[in-house]
PDB file of C-alpha atoms in Angstrom:
ATOM      1  CA  MET A 842      13.941  10.753  28.968  1.00 54.00           C
ATOM      2  CA  SER A 843      12.611  11.837  32.341  1.00 71.00           C
ATOM      3  CA  ARG A 844       9.487  10.431  34.044  1.00 77.00           C
ATOM      4  CA  ALA A 845       7.663  13.817  33.864  1.00 80.00           C
ATOM      5  CA  SER A 846       7.992  14.234  30.074  1.00 78.00           C
ATOM      6  CA  THR A 847       6.893  10.614  29.632  1.00 78.00           C
ATOM      7  CA  MET A 848       3.751  11.373  31.602  1.00 81.00           C
ATOM      8  CA  VAL A 849       3.126  14.530  29.538  1.00 83.00           C
ATOM      9  CA  PHE A 850       3.442  12.509  26.314  1.00 79.00           C
ATOM     10  CA  PHE A 851       1.065   9.921  27.756  1.00 81.00           C
ATOM     11  CA  LEU A 852      -1.492  12.589  28.571  1.00 84.00           C
ATOM     12  CA  LEU A 853      -1.215  14.293  25.168  1.00 83.00           C
ATOM     13  CA  ALA A 854      -1.573  11.010  23.332  1.00 81.00           C
ATOM     14  CA  ALA A 855      -4.526   9.992  25.557  1.00 84.00           C
ATOM     15  CA  ILE A 856      -6.243  13.297  24.782  1.00 87.00           C
ATOM     16  CA  LEU A 857      -5.703  12.727  21.079  1.00 84.00           C
ATOM     17  CA  ALA A 858      -7.013   9.198  21.328  1.00 83.00           C
ATOM     18  CA  GLY A 859     -10.107  10.280  23.224  1.00 85.00           C
ATOM     19  CA  TRP A 860     -10.815  13.027  20.683  1.00 85.00           C
ATOM     20  CA  LEU A 861     -10.444  10.507  17.840  1.00 82.00           C
ATOM     21  CA  LEU A 862     -12.838   8.121  19.533  1.00 81.00           C
ATOM     22  CA  ILE A 863     -15.470  10.861  19.748  1.00 82.00           C
ATOM     23  CA  VAL A 864     -14.955  11.864  16.149  1.00 81.00           C
ATOM     24  CA  VAL A 865     -15.068   8.348  14.828  1.00 77.00           C
ATOM     25  CA  ALA A 866     -18.247   7.629  16.717  1.00 75.00           C
ATOM     26  CA  GLN A 867     -19.887  10.521  14.907  1.00 76.00           C
ATOM     27  CA  LEU A 868     -18.402   9.715  11.526  1.00 72.00           C
ATOM     28  CA  PRO A 869     -21.033   9.615   8.757  1.00 70.00           C
ATOM     29  CA  PHE A 870     -20.745   6.604   6.484  1.00 66.00           C
ATOM     30  CA  SER A 871     -21.360   7.224   2.807  1.00 64.00           C
ATOM     31  CA  GLY A 872     -22.234   4.428   0.421  1.00 62.00           C
ATOM     32  CA  GLY A 873     -18.616   3.738  -0.582  1.00 65.00           C
ATOM     33  CA  LEU A 874     -17.207   3.269  -4.043  1.00 69.00           C
ATOM     34  CA  GLN A 875     -18.308  -0.329  -4.708  1.00 68.00           C
ATOM     35  CA  GLU A 876     -20.529   0.693  -7.657  1.00 69.00           C
ATOM     36  CA  ALA A 877     -17.893   2.758  -9.486  1.00 70.00           C
ATOM     37  CA  VAL A 878     -15.250   0.125  -8.956  1.00 71.00           C
ATOM     38  CA  ALA A 879     -17.535  -2.636 -10.139  1.00 72.00           C
ATOM     39  CA  GLU A 880     -18.257  -0.683 -13.307  1.00 72.00           C
ATOM     40  CA  ALA A 881     -14.582  -0.143 -14.045  1.00 69.00           C
ATOM     41  CA  ALA A 882     -13.832  -3.795 -13.340  1.00 69.00           C
ATOM     42  CA  ARG A 883     -16.561  -4.852 -15.738  1.00 69.00           C
ATOM     43  CA  ALA A 884     -15.309  -2.528 -18.421  1.00 67.00           C
ATOM     44  CA  HIS A 885     -11.851  -4.029 -18.186  1.00 65.00           C
ATOM     45  CA  ASP A 886     -12.950  -7.630 -17.820  1.00 64.00           C
ATOM     46  CA  LEU A 887     -11.369  -7.971 -14.333  1.00 64.00           C
ATOM     47  CA  PRO A 888     -13.753  -9.720 -12.056  1.00 64.00           C
ATOM     48  CA  GLN A 889     -11.669  -9.060  -8.900  1.00 68.00           C
ATOM     49  CA  PRO A 890     -12.380  -5.561  -7.627  1.00 69.00           C
ATOM     50  CA  VAL A 891      -9.162  -5.135  -5.593  1.00 69.00           C
ATOM     51  CA  THR A 892      -6.999  -5.970  -8.658  1.00 68.00           C
ATOM     52  CA  ALA A 893      -9.075  -3.608 -10.679  1.00 68.00           C
ATOM     53  CA  VAL A 894      -8.455  -0.789  -8.211  1.00 69.00           C
ATOM     54  CA  LEU A 895      -4.777  -1.511  -7.974  1.00 69.00           C
ATOM     55  CA  LEU A 896      -4.044  -1.650 -11.662  1.00 65.00           C
ATOM     56  CA  VAL A 897      -6.809   0.244 -13.472  1.00 65.00           C
ATOM     57  CA  LEU A 898      -7.940   2.989 -11.109  1.00 67.00           C
ATOM     58  CA  ARG A 899      -4.785   3.503  -9.116  1.00 70.00           C
ATOM     59  CA  GLY A 900      -2.181   2.504 -11.689  1.00 69.00           C
ATOM     60  CA  TYR A 901       0.203   5.393 -10.762  1.00 73.00           C
ATOM     61  CA  ASP A 902       0.010   4.441  -7.128  1.00 76.00           C
ATOM     62  CA  THR A 903       0.831   0.811  -7.707  1.00 76.00           C
ATOM     63  CA  TRP A 904       3.674   1.687 -10.004  1.00 78.00           C
ATOM     64  CA  LEU A 905       5.182   4.199  -7.666  1.00 81.00           C
ATOM     65  CA  GLU A 906       4.806   1.742  -4.796  1.00 82.00           C
ATOM     66  CA  VAL A 907       7.228  -0.534  -6.681  1.00 83.00           C
ATOM     67  CA  ALA A 908       9.498   2.566  -6.974  1.00 85.00           C
ATOM     68  CA  VAL A 909       9.338   2.992  -3.119  1.00 86.00           C
ATOM     69  CA  LEU A 910      10.297  -0.652  -2.663  1.00 85.00           C
ATOM     70  CA  LEU A 911      13.092  -0.315  -5.112  1.00 86.00           C
ATOM     71  CA  LEU A 912      14.453   2.805  -3.352  1.00 86.00           C
ATOM     72  CA  ALA A 913      14.390   1.064  -0.015  1.00 85.00           C
ATOM     73  CA  ALA A 914      16.217  -1.990  -1.472  1.00 83.00           C
ATOM     74  CA  LEU A 915      18.893   0.262  -3.062  1.00 83.00           C
ATOM     75  CA  ALA A 916      19.353   2.168   0.263  1.00 83.00           C
ATOM     76  CA  VAL A 917      19.734  -1.103   2.177  1.00 81.00           C
ATOM     77  CA  LEU A 918      22.253  -2.336  -0.443  1.00 79.00           C
ATOM     78  CA  HIS A 919      24.269   0.835  -0.014  1.00 78.00           C
ATOM     79  CA  LEU A 920      24.169   0.561   3.739  1.00 77.00           C
ATOM     80  CA  GLN A 921      25.518  -2.939   3.813  1.00 70.00           C
ATOM     81  CA  GLN A 922      28.329  -2.262   1.358  1.00 61.00           C
ATOM     82  CA  GLY A 923      31.620  -3.638   2.474  1.00 53.00           C
ATOM     83  CA  ALA A 924      30.030  -6.250   4.678  1.00 53.00           C
ATOM     84  CA  LYS A 925      30.999  -9.773   3.673  1.00 52.00           C
ATOM     85  CA  PRO A 926      28.619 -12.623   4.149  1.00 53.00           C
ATOM     86  CA  ALA A 927      29.986 -15.177   6.506  1.00 52.00           C
ATOM     87  CA  SER A 928      29.367 -18.863   5.844  1.00 53.00           C
ATOM     88  CA  SER A 929      26.776 -20.457   8.131  1.00 59.00           C
ATOM     89  CA  HIS A 930      25.985 -24.065   8.627  1.00 63.00           C
ATOM     90  CA  ALA A 931      22.332 -25.006   8.948  1.00 66.00           C
ATOM     91  CA  PRO A 932      20.972 -28.384   9.941  1.00 74.00           C
ATOM     92  CA  ALA A 933      20.931 -30.774   6.988  1.00 76.00           C
ATOM     93  CA  LEU A 934      17.230 -31.485   7.501  1.00 79.00           C
ATOM     94  CA  LEU A 935      16.368 -27.838   7.111  1.00 78.00           C
ATOM     95  CA  GLU A 936      18.462 -27.570   3.962  1.00 77.00           C
ATOM     96  CA  ALA A 937      16.821 -30.640   2.440  1.00 80.00           C
ATOM     97  CA  PHE A 938      13.384 -29.440   3.448  1.00 81.00           C
ATOM     98  CA  SER A 939      14.009 -26.045   1.731  1.00 79.00           C
ATOM     99  CA  ARG A 940      15.133 -27.722  -1.401  1.00 80.00           C
ATOM    100  CA  TRP A 941      11.933 -29.686  -1.510  1.00 83.00           C
ATOM    101  CA  LEU A 942       9.869 -26.670  -0.697  1.00 84.00           C
ATOM    102  CA  LEU A 943      11.254 -24.455  -3.508  1.00 84.00           C
ATOM    103  CA  PRO A 944       9.315 -25.930  -6.484  1.00 87.00           C
ATOM    104  CA  ALA A 945       6.081 -26.195  -4.533  1.00 88.00           C
ATOM    105  CA  ALA A 946       6.307 -22.568  -3.414  1.00 86.00           C
ATOM    106  CA  LEU A 947       7.142 -21.360  -6.953  1.00 85.00           C
ATOM    107  CA  LEU A 948       4.011 -23.280  -8.166  1.00 88.00           C
ATOM    108  CA  VAL A 949       1.817 -21.731  -5.454  1.00 86.00           C
ATOM    109  CA  SER A 950       3.139 -18.227  -6.131  1.00 85.00           C
ATOM    110  CA  GLY A 951       2.449 -18.639  -9.872  1.00 83.00           C
ATOM    111  CA  TYR A 952      -1.054 -19.767  -8.909  1.00 84.00           C
ATOM    112  CA  LEU A 953      -1.584 -16.761  -6.712  1.00 82.00           C
ATOM    113  CA  LEU A 954      -0.425 -14.499  -9.546  1.00 80.00           C
ATOM    114  CA  TRP A 955      -2.956 -16.078 -11.919  1.00 78.00           C
ATOM    115  CA  LEU A 956      -5.607 -16.006  -9.252  1.00 77.00           C
ATOM    116  CA  GLY A 957      -5.252 -12.234  -8.947  1.00 69.00           C
ATOM    117  CA  THR A 958      -7.282 -11.704 -12.130  1.00 67.00           C
ATOM    118  CA  HIS A 959     -10.429 -13.089 -10.636  1.00 66.00           C
ATOM    119  CA  ALA A 960     -10.018 -13.759  -6.918  1.00 64.00           C
ATOM    120  CA  PRO A 961      -8.049 -12.398  -3.982  1.00 66.00           C
ATOM    121  CA  GLY A 962      -4.328 -12.779  -4.916  1.00 67.00           C
ATOM    122  CA  GLY A 963      -1.934 -10.995  -7.207  1.00 73.00           C
ATOM    123  CA  ALA A 964       1.557  -9.738  -7.708  1.00 77.00           C
ATOM    124  CA  PHE A 965       2.417  -8.623  -4.207  1.00 79.00           C
ATOM    125  CA  GLN A 966       1.199 -11.764  -2.539  1.00 81.00           C
ATOM    126  CA  ALA A 967       3.002 -13.987  -5.109  1.00 83.00           C
ATOM    127  CA  GLY A 968       6.139 -11.874  -4.692  1.00 84.00           C
ATOM    128  CA  ALA A 969       6.050 -12.112  -0.918  1.00 83.00           C
ATOM    129  CA  LEU A 970       5.712 -15.907  -1.077  1.00 85.00           C
ATOM    130  CA  MET A 971       8.692 -16.173  -3.438  1.00 84.00           C
ATOM    131  CA  ALA A 972      10.703 -13.921  -1.190  1.00 84.00           C
ATOM    132  CA  ALA A 973       9.849 -16.058   1.827  1.00 84.00           C
ATOM    133  CA  VAL A 974      11.237 -19.164   0.108  1.00 84.00           C
ATOM    134  CA  LEU A 975      14.345 -17.287  -1.044  1.00 82.00           C
ATOM    135  CA  VAL A 976      14.950 -16.128   2.530  1.00 81.00           C
ATOM    136  CA  LEU A 977      14.398 -19.615   3.924  1.00 81.00           C
ATOM    137  CA  LEU A 978      16.828 -21.064   1.378  1.00 80.00           C
ATOM    138  CA  ASP A 979      19.444 -18.515   2.339  1.00 76.00           C
ATOM    139  CA  LEU A 980      18.864 -19.174   6.066  1.00 75.00           C
ATOM    140  CA  SER A 981      19.396 -22.862   5.459  1.00 75.00           C
ATOM    141  CA  GLY A 982      22.713 -22.206   3.803  1.00 70.00           C
ATOM    142  CA  VAL A 983      21.791 -22.509   0.136  1.00 68.00           C
ATOM    143  CA  ARG A 984      23.269 -19.448  -1.477  1.00 67.00           C
ATOM    144  CA  ILE A 985      21.201 -18.666  -4.548  1.00 66.00           C
ATOM    145  CA  LEU A 986      21.895 -14.963  -4.467  1.00 64.00           C
ATOM    146  CA  LYS A 987      25.654 -14.848  -4.093  1.00 61.00           C
ATOM    147  CA  ASP A 988      26.166 -11.185  -4.651  1.00 63.00           C
ATOM    148  CA  PHE A 989      23.845  -8.322  -5.266  1.00 64.00           C
ATOM    149  CA  SER A 990      26.065  -6.510  -7.741  1.00 66.00           C
ATOM    150  CA  GLY A 991      25.607  -8.387 -11.006  1.00 71.00           C
ATOM    151  CA  TRP A 992      23.876  -6.480 -13.813  1.00 75.00           C
ATOM    152  CA  ARG A 993      21.383  -9.319 -14.355  1.00 77.00           C
ATOM    153  CA  PHE A 994      20.287  -9.155 -10.752  1.00 77.00           C
ATOM    154  CA  ARG A 995      19.955  -5.355 -10.927  1.00 78.00           C
ATOM    155  CA  LEU A 996      17.938  -5.606 -14.075  1.00 79.00           C
ATOM    156  CA  LEU A 997      15.522  -8.069 -12.492  1.00 78.00           C
ATOM    157  CA  LEU A 998      15.327  -5.834  -9.434  1.00 79.00           C
ATOM    158  CA  ALA A 999      14.214  -2.890 -11.541  1.00 80.00           C
ATOM    159  CA  LEU A1000      11.960  -4.969 -13.871  1.00 80.00           C
ATOM    160  CA  GLY A1001       8.815  -4.323 -11.790  1.00 76.00           C
ATOM    161  CA  PHE A1002       9.473  -0.628 -12.069  1.00 79.00           C
ATOM    162  CA  PHE A1003      10.170  -0.412 -15.799  1.00 80.00           C
ATOM    163  CA  LEU A1004       7.891  -3.025 -17.232  1.00 78.00           C
ATOM    164  CA  PRO A1005       4.592  -1.317 -16.207  1.00 75.00           C
ATOM    165  CA  ILE A1006       5.689   2.091 -17.439  1.00 75.00           C
ATOM    166  CA  LEU A1007       6.867   0.697 -20.796  1.00 76.00           C
ATOM    167  CA  LEU A1008       3.610  -1.233 -21.283  1.00 73.00           C
ATOM    168  CA  THR A1009       1.491   1.722 -20.249  1.00 70.00           C
ATOM    169  CA  LEU A1010       3.337   4.059 -22.558  1.00 70.00           C
ATOM    170  CA  LEU A1011       2.004   2.110 -25.495  1.00 69.00           C
ATOM    171  CA  PRO A1012      -1.506   3.585 -25.226  1.00 66.00           C
ATOM    172  CA  LEU A1013       0.007   7.003 -25.742  1.00 66.00           C
ATOM    173  CA  LEU A1014       0.645   6.008 -29.334  1.00 68.00           C
ATOM    174  CA  ASN A1015      -3.127   5.622 -29.843  1.00 65.00           C
ATOM    175  CA  ARG A1016      -3.700   9.046 -28.226  1.00 63.00           C
ATOM    176  CA  ALA A1017      -5.153   7.330 -25.114  1.00 61.00           C
ATOM    177  CA  PRO A1018      -4.138   8.627 -21.680  1.00 60.00           C
ATOM    178  CA  LEU A1019      -1.232   7.048 -19.765  1.00 58.00           C
ATOM    179  CA  PHE A1020      -2.120   4.012 -17.625  1.00 58.00           C
ATOM    180  CA  SER A1021      -5.269   3.338 -19.582  1.00 58.00           C
ATOM    181  CA  TYR A1022      -5.462  -0.314 -20.564  1.00 59.00           C
ATOM    182  CA  PRO A1023      -7.192  -1.527 -23.654  1.00 56.00           C
ATOM    183  CA  GLU A1024     -10.466  -3.371 -23.108  1.00 54.00           C
ATOM    184  CA  GLY A1025     -10.303  -7.004 -22.069  1.00 53.00           C
ATOM    185  CA  VAL A1026      -6.817  -6.972 -20.672  1.00 60.00           C
ATOM    186  CA  THR A1027      -6.347 -10.141 -18.663  1.00 64.00           C
ATOM    187  CA  THR A1028      -3.194 -11.275 -20.427  1.00 69.00           C
ATOM    188  CA  TRP A1029      -1.785  -7.654 -20.230  1.00 69.00           C
ATOM    189  CA  VAL A1030      -2.437  -7.559 -16.537  1.00 70.00           C
ATOM    190  CA  LEU A1031      -0.827 -10.911 -16.064  1.00 75.00           C
ATOM    191  CA  ILE A1032       2.397  -9.776 -17.790  1.00 77.00           C
ATOM    192  CA  VAL A1033       2.560  -6.596 -15.714  1.00 76.00           C
ATOM    193  CA  GLU A1034       1.796  -8.510 -12.530  1.00 78.00           C
ATOM    194  CA  ALA A1035       4.447 -11.156 -13.261  1.00 81.00           C
ATOM    195  CA  GLY A1036       7.129  -8.520 -13.670  1.00 81.00           C
ATOM    196  CA  ILE A1037       6.022  -6.815 -10.469  1.00 81.00           C
ATOM    197  CA  ALA A1038       5.926 -10.168  -8.571  1.00 82.00           C
ATOM    198  CA  LEU A1039       9.522 -11.035  -9.647  1.00 82.00           C
ATOM    199  CA  SER A1040      10.867  -7.687  -8.612  1.00 82.00           C
ATOM    200  CA  VAL A1041       8.926  -7.649  -5.373  1.00 83.00           C
ATOM    201  CA  ALA A1042      10.294 -11.093  -4.493  1.00 82.00           C
ATOM    202  CA  LEU A1043      13.922 -10.001  -5.127  1.00 82.00           C
ATOM    203  CA  ILE A1044      13.470  -6.643  -3.393  1.00 83.00           C
ATOM    204  CA  LEU A1045      11.954  -8.213  -0.262  1.00 82.00           C
ATOM    205  CA  THR A1046      14.782 -10.754  -0.177  1.00 81.00           C
ATOM    206  CA  VAL A1047      17.343  -7.995  -0.499  1.00 80.00           C
ATOM    207  CA  LEU A1048      15.656  -6.052   2.294  1.00 80.00           C
ATOM    208  CA  PHE A1049      15.876  -9.037   4.652  1.00 79.00           C
ATOM    209  CA  LEU A1050      19.308 -10.332   3.716  1.00 75.00           C
ATOM    210  CA  GLY A1051      20.790  -6.830   3.530  1.00 71.00           C
ATOM    211  CA  VAL A1052      19.735  -6.116   7.102  1.00 66.00           C
ATOM    212  CA  ARG A1053      20.817  -9.543   8.296  1.00 63.00           C
ATOM    213  CA  LYS A1054      24.197  -9.808   6.639  1.00 55.00           C
ATOM    214  CA  GLU A1055      25.620  -6.918   8.532  1.00 48.00           C
ATOM    215  CA  SER A1056      24.579  -8.424  11.857  1.00 46.00           C
ATOM    216  CA  ARG A1057      26.289 -11.703  10.857  1.00 46.00           C
ATOM    217  CA  VAL A1058      29.572  -9.871  10.236  1.00 45.00           C
ATOM    218  CA  ARG A1059      29.635  -8.182  13.586  1.00 42.00           C
ATOM    219  CA  ALA A1060      28.628 -11.286  15.561  1.00 35.00           C
TER     220      ALA A1060
ATOM    221  CA  VAL B1246     -17.667  -2.493  12.975  1.00 64.00           C
ATOM    222  CA  ILE B1247     -17.311   0.427  15.348  1.00 73.00           C
ATOM    223  CA  LEU B1248     -15.453  -1.987  17.643  1.00 78.00           C
ATOM    224  CA  TYR B1249     -12.689  -2.384  15.078  1.00 78.00           C
ATOM    225  CA  LEU B1250     -12.419   1.400  14.632  1.00 78.00           C
ATOM    226  CA  PHE B1251     -12.158   1.924  18.426  1.00 79.00           C
ATOM    227  CA  ALA B1252      -9.566  -0.875  18.737  1.00 82.00           C
ATOM    228  CA  SER B1253      -7.561   0.744  15.975  1.00 82.00           C
ATOM    229  CA  ILE B1254      -7.609   4.117  17.748  1.00 82.00           C
ATOM    230  CA  ILE B1255      -6.379   2.530  21.009  1.00 83.00           C
ATOM    231  CA  LEU B1256      -3.610   0.750  19.086  1.00 83.00           C
ATOM    232  CA  PHE B1257      -2.663   4.030  17.403  1.00 82.00           C
ATOM    233  CA  PHE B1258      -2.507   5.614  20.873  1.00 81.00           C
ATOM    234  CA  ILE B1259      -0.170   2.879  22.141  1.00 82.00           C
ATOM    235  CA  GLY B1260       2.038   3.309  19.144  1.00 82.00           C
ATOM    236  CA  LEU B1261       2.119   7.060  19.393  1.00 81.00           C
ATOM    237  CA  TRP B1262       3.065   6.866  23.032  1.00 78.00           C
ATOM    238  CA  GLY B1263       5.820   4.407  22.191  1.00 79.00           C
ATOM    239  CA  VAL B1264       7.267   6.663  19.563  1.00 79.00           C
ATOM    240  CA  ALA B1265       7.222   9.657  21.836  1.00 76.00           C
ATOM    241  CA  SER B1266       8.553   8.093  25.014  1.00 75.00           C
ATOM    242  CA  GLY B1267      10.841   5.256  23.881  1.00 67.00           C
ATOM    243  CA  ALA B1268      14.588   5.936  24.329  1.00 72.00           C
ATOM    244  CA  GLN B1269      15.716   3.061  22.112  1.00 81.00           C
ATOM    245  CA  LEU B1270      15.537   3.389  18.398  1.00 82.00           C
ATOM    246  CA  LEU B1271      14.333  -0.164  17.840  1.00 82.00           C
ATOM    247  CA  ARG B1272      11.445   0.511  20.195  1.00 83.00           C
ATOM    248  CA  LYS B1273      10.481   3.542  18.144  1.00 85.00           C
ATOM    249  CA  VAL B1274      10.520   1.464  14.937  1.00 86.00           C
ATOM    250  CA  ILE B1275       8.224  -1.100  16.521  1.00 87.00           C
ATOM    251  CA  ALA B1276       5.930   1.563  17.778  1.00 85.00           C
ATOM    252  CA  LEU B1277       5.760   3.130  14.344  1.00 86.00           C
ATOM    253  CA  ASN B1278       4.770  -0.277  12.961  1.00 88.00           C
ATOM    254  CA  ILE B1279       2.025  -0.552  15.607  1.00 87.00           C
ATOM    255  CA  MET B1280       0.685   2.855  14.508  1.00 86.00           C
ATOM    256  CA  GLY B1281       0.761   1.674  10.890  1.00 88.00           C
ATOM    257  CA  GLY B1282      -1.080  -1.535  11.799  1.00 87.00           C
ATOM    258  CA  ALA B1283      -3.705   0.555  13.605  1.00 86.00           C
ATOM    259  CA  THR B1284      -4.238   2.622  10.445  1.00 86.00           C
ATOM    260  CA  PHE B1285      -4.658  -0.468   8.299  1.00 87.00           C
ATOM    261  CA  LEU B1286      -7.149  -1.882  10.815  1.00 85.00           C
ATOM    262  CA  PHE B1287      -9.069   1.409  10.706  1.00 83.00           C
ATOM    263  CA  LEU B1288      -9.215   1.360   6.884  1.00 82.00           C
ATOM    264  CA  VAL B1289     -10.283  -2.239   6.593  1.00 82.00           C
ATOM    265  CA  GLY B1290     -12.812  -1.766   9.363  1.00 80.00           C
ATOM    266  CA  SER B1291     -14.300   1.235   7.652  1.00 77.00           C
ATOM    267  CA  ALA B1292     -14.524  -0.615   4.398  1.00 75.00           C
ATOM    268  CA  TYR B1293     -17.052  -3.099   5.860  1.00 72.00           C
ATOM    269  CA  ARG B1294     -20.601  -1.863   6.313  1.00 66.00           C
ATOM    270  CA  GLY B1295     -23.116  -4.482   7.380  1.00 62.00           C
ATOM    271  CA  SER B1296     -24.394  -6.824   4.798  1.00 59.00           C
ATOM    272  CA  GLU B1297     -23.149  -4.960   1.695  1.00 65.00           C
ATOM    273  CA  PRO B1298     -20.054  -6.157  -0.089  1.00 68.00           C
ATOM    274  CA  PRO B1299     -17.027  -4.358   1.388  1.00 71.00           C
ATOM    275  CA  ASP B1300     -15.545  -1.329  -0.360  1.00 72.00           C
ATOM    276  CA  PRO B1301     -12.496  -2.489  -2.380  1.00 73.00           C
ATOM    277  CA  VAL B1302     -10.758   0.871  -2.440  1.00 75.00           C
ATOM    278  CA  PRO B1303      -9.590   0.803   1.220  1.00 78.00           C
ATOM    279  CA  HIS B1304      -8.512  -2.746   0.778  1.00 77.00           C
ATOM    280  CA  ALA B1305      -6.285  -1.807  -2.164  1.00 77.00           C
ATOM    281  CA  MET B1306      -4.933   1.127  -0.130  1.00 80.00           C
ATOM    282  CA  VAL B1307      -4.027  -1.193   2.795  1.00 84.00           C
ATOM    283  CA  LEU B1308      -2.373  -3.634   0.396  1.00 80.00           C
ATOM    284  CA  THR B1309      -0.185  -0.732  -0.884  1.00 81.00           C
ATOM    285  CA  GLY B1310       0.368   0.457   2.596  1.00 85.00           C
ATOM    286  CA  ILE B1311       1.589  -2.837   4.003  1.00 85.00           C
ATOM    287  CA  VAL B1312       4.207  -3.093   1.275  1.00 82.00           C
ATOM    288  CA  VAL B1313       5.441   0.497   1.881  1.00 85.00           C
ATOM    289  CA  ALA B1314       5.406   0.010   5.631  1.00 88.00           C
ATOM    290  CA  PHE B1315       7.503  -3.146   5.211  1.00 85.00           C
ATOM    291  CA  SER B1316      10.116  -1.428   3.089  1.00 85.00           C
ATOM    292  CA  ALA B1317      10.206   1.558   5.419  1.00 87.00           C
ATOM    293  CA  THR B1318      10.689  -0.795   8.432  1.00 87.00           C
ATOM    294  CA  ALA B1319      13.483  -2.654   6.761  1.00 85.00           C
ATOM    295  CA  LEU B1320      15.266   0.538   5.825  1.00 86.00           C
ATOM    296  CA  ALA B1321      14.794   1.920   9.348  1.00 87.00           C
ATOM    297  CA  ILE B1322      16.278  -1.270  10.894  1.00 85.00           C
ATOM    298  CA  ALA B1323      19.192  -1.151   8.456  1.00 83.00           C
ATOM    299  CA  LEU B1324      19.860   2.446   9.502  1.00 84.00           C
ATOM    300  CA  VAL B1325      19.566   1.512  13.221  1.00 84.00           C
ATOM    301  CA  ARG B1326      22.041  -1.329  12.721  1.00 80.00           C
ATOM    302  CA  ARG B1327      24.447   0.949  10.905  1.00 80.00           C
ATOM    303  CA  LEU B1328      24.184   3.554  13.672  1.00 81.00           C
ATOM    304  CA  GLU B1329      24.870   0.950  16.379  1.00 78.00           C
ATOM    305  CA  GLY B1330      27.882  -0.242  14.332  1.00 75.00           C
ATOM    306  CA  THR B1331      29.440   3.193  14.110  1.00 75.00           C
ATOM    307  CA  ARG B1332      28.765   3.938  17.732  1.00 71.00           C
ATOM    308  CA  ARG B1333      30.735   0.950  18.959  1.00 63.00           C
TER     309      ARG B1333
END
């Protein structure tokens, strides 16, 4: 790309940024949605407003977010087909440390999952933590996920996608709308969140290892 | 609060410029990530208003957005790697 066009892009972007600055400075701030969310959270016995928004008010969004993750993981899996994982040797200390870390991290991620019902936390945080440990284990040479093609693995991968829709189809039998939870649903939410967390952990691990494995082959 | 919003706009500008002017694909992916981060900063910044409790809706949106941005980045990097592999 030539220097002149770079300068043109710089100027255009700068004009846009200046315009945005002016607009934002004049932006009127309304009261926000705290009241409505607090009401919905109270009705569903979920003291944590962010969890209430994610699962009660924006159930479709959260569900389809898992779908986006699943699609990305499937695409990465397809892109890395044919690449064979090479064996790598990590320092023994790292391997031992990871083995010690695994149970502690599983405990903490379960705690985060449970915490999501009444404090900041929840399925995606718990899943991310689990994924971090899985990636660390793989980096230190412990192969927990040997291949990504077993049907059990695929089932777990898709669990976060199918569990919420199956559970939220049940209200339809009582002529209630889709994604409407019965009152007082902490257990219900925990089941849905556990499924999502497990899938998120596996999907994030696949995303990382899928990208990395190909690089290892070529190196 | 307005400071966060202004900072997010400047970050967005840096990212936009990087996407438009960068020749390398990896640089474009990183620039897109910077733009995404700027958007999250804007949303979280706009959720906080003085002494009131912050608005949970933008927080939930950012939480969703981070996950989607991560998966999009991973897919983009996988595609970049594949492209580099075929080019060689």
